[in-house]
Amino acid sequence: MTLTRRDHENKLVAKGDYGNADAMVNDIRSSILDEWHKDAPDLVVVMGRNLFNTLRLPMINAISTTNPNTELVAGQLITASRTIGALPTFFAPYFPDDAMLITSFSNLSVYFQKGSLRRFIREEPEYNRIATYQSMNDCYVVEDYGKCALIEGISFAGEDPEDKKEAEAQA
């Protein structure tokens, strides 16, 4: 999925599949989710903070002192709201930078296997401590796939993925 890329003055640089992330989320919501979940009031967009900041950068850059006050206030209201496609946004740590998940929190579960807790305690006098080793079988589950849409491979039009990988490797 490619989004239209804009420069620091908010001028169009390269046209993508969608004009912005709001349009993409609205399209995915109306075309992928099951009919009875499309208007669910508890839907959220789960994503990484880096992607959200990248999506909002052109809007923030468009706010300047030369804009009339009404545009400035409107721009600040838009950037202050953490929504995409009229859905609240949740930042998940270590979430991929090129992906979004549209679902509800009640649709995500953690399952624990009964009797899977393992614990081992060992005295380690060479380190002047007692070590506790513990593990457990658990898994993360999407309860209803019809109420979930994962969007992967989000990029901006005209952006070379190889250049992006090289920049990340150097950082």
Coordinates of C-alpha atoms in Angstrom, one line a residue:
M1 CA 0.0 0.0 0.0
T2 CA 1.4 3.4 -0.9
L3 CA 0.4 6.7 0.4
T4 CA 0.8 10.0 -1.5
R5 CA 4.1 11.6 -0.5
R6 CA 4.2 15.3 0.2
D7 CA 7.2 17.6 0.8
H8 CA 7.8 19.9 3.9
E9 CA 5.6 22.6 2.4
N10 CA 2.8 20.0 2.0
K11 CA 3.1 20.0 -1.8
L12 CA 2.4 16.8 -3.7
V13 CA 5.6 14.9 -4.6
A14 CA 4.4 11.5 -5.7
K15 CA 0.8 10.1 -6.0
G16 CA 0.1 6.8 -4.2
D17 CA -2.7 4.3 -3.9
Y18 CA -4.3 6.5 -1.2
G19 CA -4.1 10.3 -0.6
N20 CA -3.5 9.8 3.1
A21 CA -3.7 7.3 6.0
D22 CA -7.3 8.3 6.9
A23 CA -8.5 7.4 3.4
M24 CA -6.6 4.0 3.6
V25 CA -8.1 3.1 7.0
N26 CA -11.6 4.1 5.9
D27 CA -11.3 2.0 2.7
I28 CA -9.9 -1.1 4.5
R29 CA -12.5 -0.7 7.2
S30 CA -15.4 -0.7 4.7
S31 CA -14.0 -3.4 2.4
I32 CA -12.2 -5.9 4.7
L33 CA -14.1 -6.1 8.0
D34 CA -17.3 -8.2 8.2
E35 CA -20.4 -6.2 7.6
W36 CA -21.6 -6.4 11.2
H37 CA -18.3 -5.1 12.5
K38 CA -17.7 -2.1 10.2
D39 CA -19.4 0.4 12.5
A40 CA -18.4 -1.2 15.8
P41 CA -17.8 1.6 18.4
D42 CA -14.8 -0.1 19.9
L43 CA -12.6 -0.3 16.8
V44 CA -9.0 1.1 17.2
V45 CA -5.9 1.4 15.0
V46 CA -2.9 -0.3 16.6
M47 CA 0.4 1.0 15.1
G48 CA 3.9 2.1 15.9
R49 CA 4.7 5.6 17.0
N50 CA 7.2 6.1 14.2
L51 CA 4.6 5.5 11.5
F52 CA 2.1 7.9 13.2
N53 CA 4.7 10.6 13.4
T54 CA 5.7 10.1 9.7
L55 CA 2.0 10.3 8.7
R56 CA 1.4 13.5 10.6
L57 CA 4.7 15.3 9.6
P58 CA 3.3 17.0 6.4
M59 CA 0.3 18.3 8.4
I60 CA 2.5 19.7 11.2
N61 CA 4.9 21.3 8.6
A62 CA 1.9 23.0 6.9
I63 CA 1.2 24.8 10.2
S64 CA 3.2 28.0 10.0
T65 CA 3.1 31.6 11.3
T66 CA 2.0 32.8 7.8
N67 CA -1.3 30.8 8.0
P68 CA -4.4 32.6 9.3
N69 CA -5.3 31.9 12.9
T70 CA -8.3 29.7 11.9
E71 CA -6.1 27.4 9.9
L72 CA -3.5 27.3 12.6
V73 CA -6.1 26.3 15.3
A74 CA -7.7 23.7 12.9
G75 CA -4.2 22.2 12.2
Q76 CA -3.4 22.1 15.9
L77 CA -6.7 20.4 16.7
I78 CA -6.1 17.8 14.0
T79 CA -2.5 17.0 15.1
A80 CA -3.6 16.9 18.8
S81 CA -6.2 14.2 18.1
R82 CA -4.6 10.8 17.9
T83 CA -7.1 9.4 15.4
I84 CA -6.7 7.9 11.9
G85 CA -9.8 7.4 9.8
A86 CA -11.9 8.6 12.7
L87 CA -10.7 5.7 14.8
P88 CA -8.6 6.1 18.0
T89 CA -4.9 5.2 17.7
F90 CA -3.0 3.1 20.1
F91 CA 0.8 2.9 19.9
A92 CA 2.2 -0.6 20.6
P93 CA 5.8 -1.0 21.5
Y94 CA 7.9 -2.9 18.9
F95 CA 5.0 -2.8 16.4
P96 CA 6.4 -2.9 12.8
D97 CA 6.9 0.6 11.3
D98 CA 5.1 -0.3 8.1
A99 CA 2.0 -1.8 9.5
M100 CA -1.4 -1.0 11.1
L101 CA -3.9 -3.3 12.8
I102 CA -7.6 -2.4 12.8
T103 CA -9.5 -4.3 15.5
S104 CA -10.9 -3.9 19.0
F105 CA -9.1 -4.7 22.2
S106 CA -11.9 -7.1 23.2
N107 CA -11.0 -9.0 20.0
L108 CA -7.5 -9.7 21.2
S109 CA -6.8 -12.3 23.9
V110 CA -4.0 -13.9 25.8
Y111 CA -4.3 -17.7 26.4
F112 CA -2.3 -19.5 29.1
Q113 CA -1.9 -23.3 29.0
K114 CA -2.9 -25.0 32.2
G115 CA -0.1 -26.6 34.0
S116 CA 2.6 -25.1 31.8
L117 CA 4.3 -22.9 34.4
R118 CA 7.8 -24.2 35.0
R119 CA 10.0 -22.8 37.7
F120 CA 13.5 -23.7 38.8
I121 CA 15.4 -22.1 41.7
R122 CA 19.2 -22.5 42.0
E123 CA 21.6 -21.1 44.5
E124 CA 24.6 -19.5 42.8
P125 CA 27.1 -18.7 45.6
E126 CA 29.8 -17.6 43.0
Y127 CA 27.6 -14.6 42.2
N128 CA 26.2 -14.3 45.8
R129 CA 22.6 -14.8 44.7
I130 CA 19.8 -17.2 44.3
A131 CA 18.6 -17.5 40.6
T132 CA 15.0 -18.1 39.7
Y133 CA 14.2 -19.4 36.2
Q134 CA 10.6 -19.3 35.2
S135 CA 8.7 -20.0 31.9
M136 CA 5.2 -20.5 30.8
N137 CA 3.3 -21.4 27.6
D138 CA 1.1 -18.6 26.5
C139 CA -0.1 -17.3 23.2
Y140 CA -1.8 -14.3 21.7
V141 CA -5.1 -14.8 19.9
V142 CA -7.4 -12.9 17.5
E143 CA -10.8 -14.1 18.5
D144 CA -12.8 -13.0 15.4
Y145 CA -10.8 -12.6 12.1
G146 CA -13.8 -10.7 10.6
K147 CA -13.2 -7.9 13.1
C148 CA -9.6 -7.6 12.3
A149 CA -7.6 -6.2 9.4
L150 CA -3.8 -6.1 9.3
I151 CA -2.3 -3.6 6.8
E152 CA 1.4 -4.4 6.0
G153 CA 3.9 -2.8 3.7
I154 CA 2.8 0.8 4.1
S155 CA 5.1 3.1 2.2
F156 CA 5.1 6.5 0.6
A157 CA 4.9 6.8 -3.2
G158 CA 8.3 7.4 -4.8
E159 CA 10.1 6.0 -1.8
D160 CA 12.7 3.3 -2.6
P161 CA 12.5 0.5 0.0
E162 CA 16.2 -0.3 -0.4
D163 CA 17.2 3.3 0.5
K164 CA 15.0 3.0 3.6
K165 CA 16.7 -0.3 4.7
E166 CA 20.2 1.2 4.2
A167 CA 19.2 4.3 6.3
E168 CA 17.9 2.0 9.1
A169 CA 21.1 -0.1 9.0
Q170 CA 23.3 3.0 9.3
A171 CA 21.3 4.4 12.3

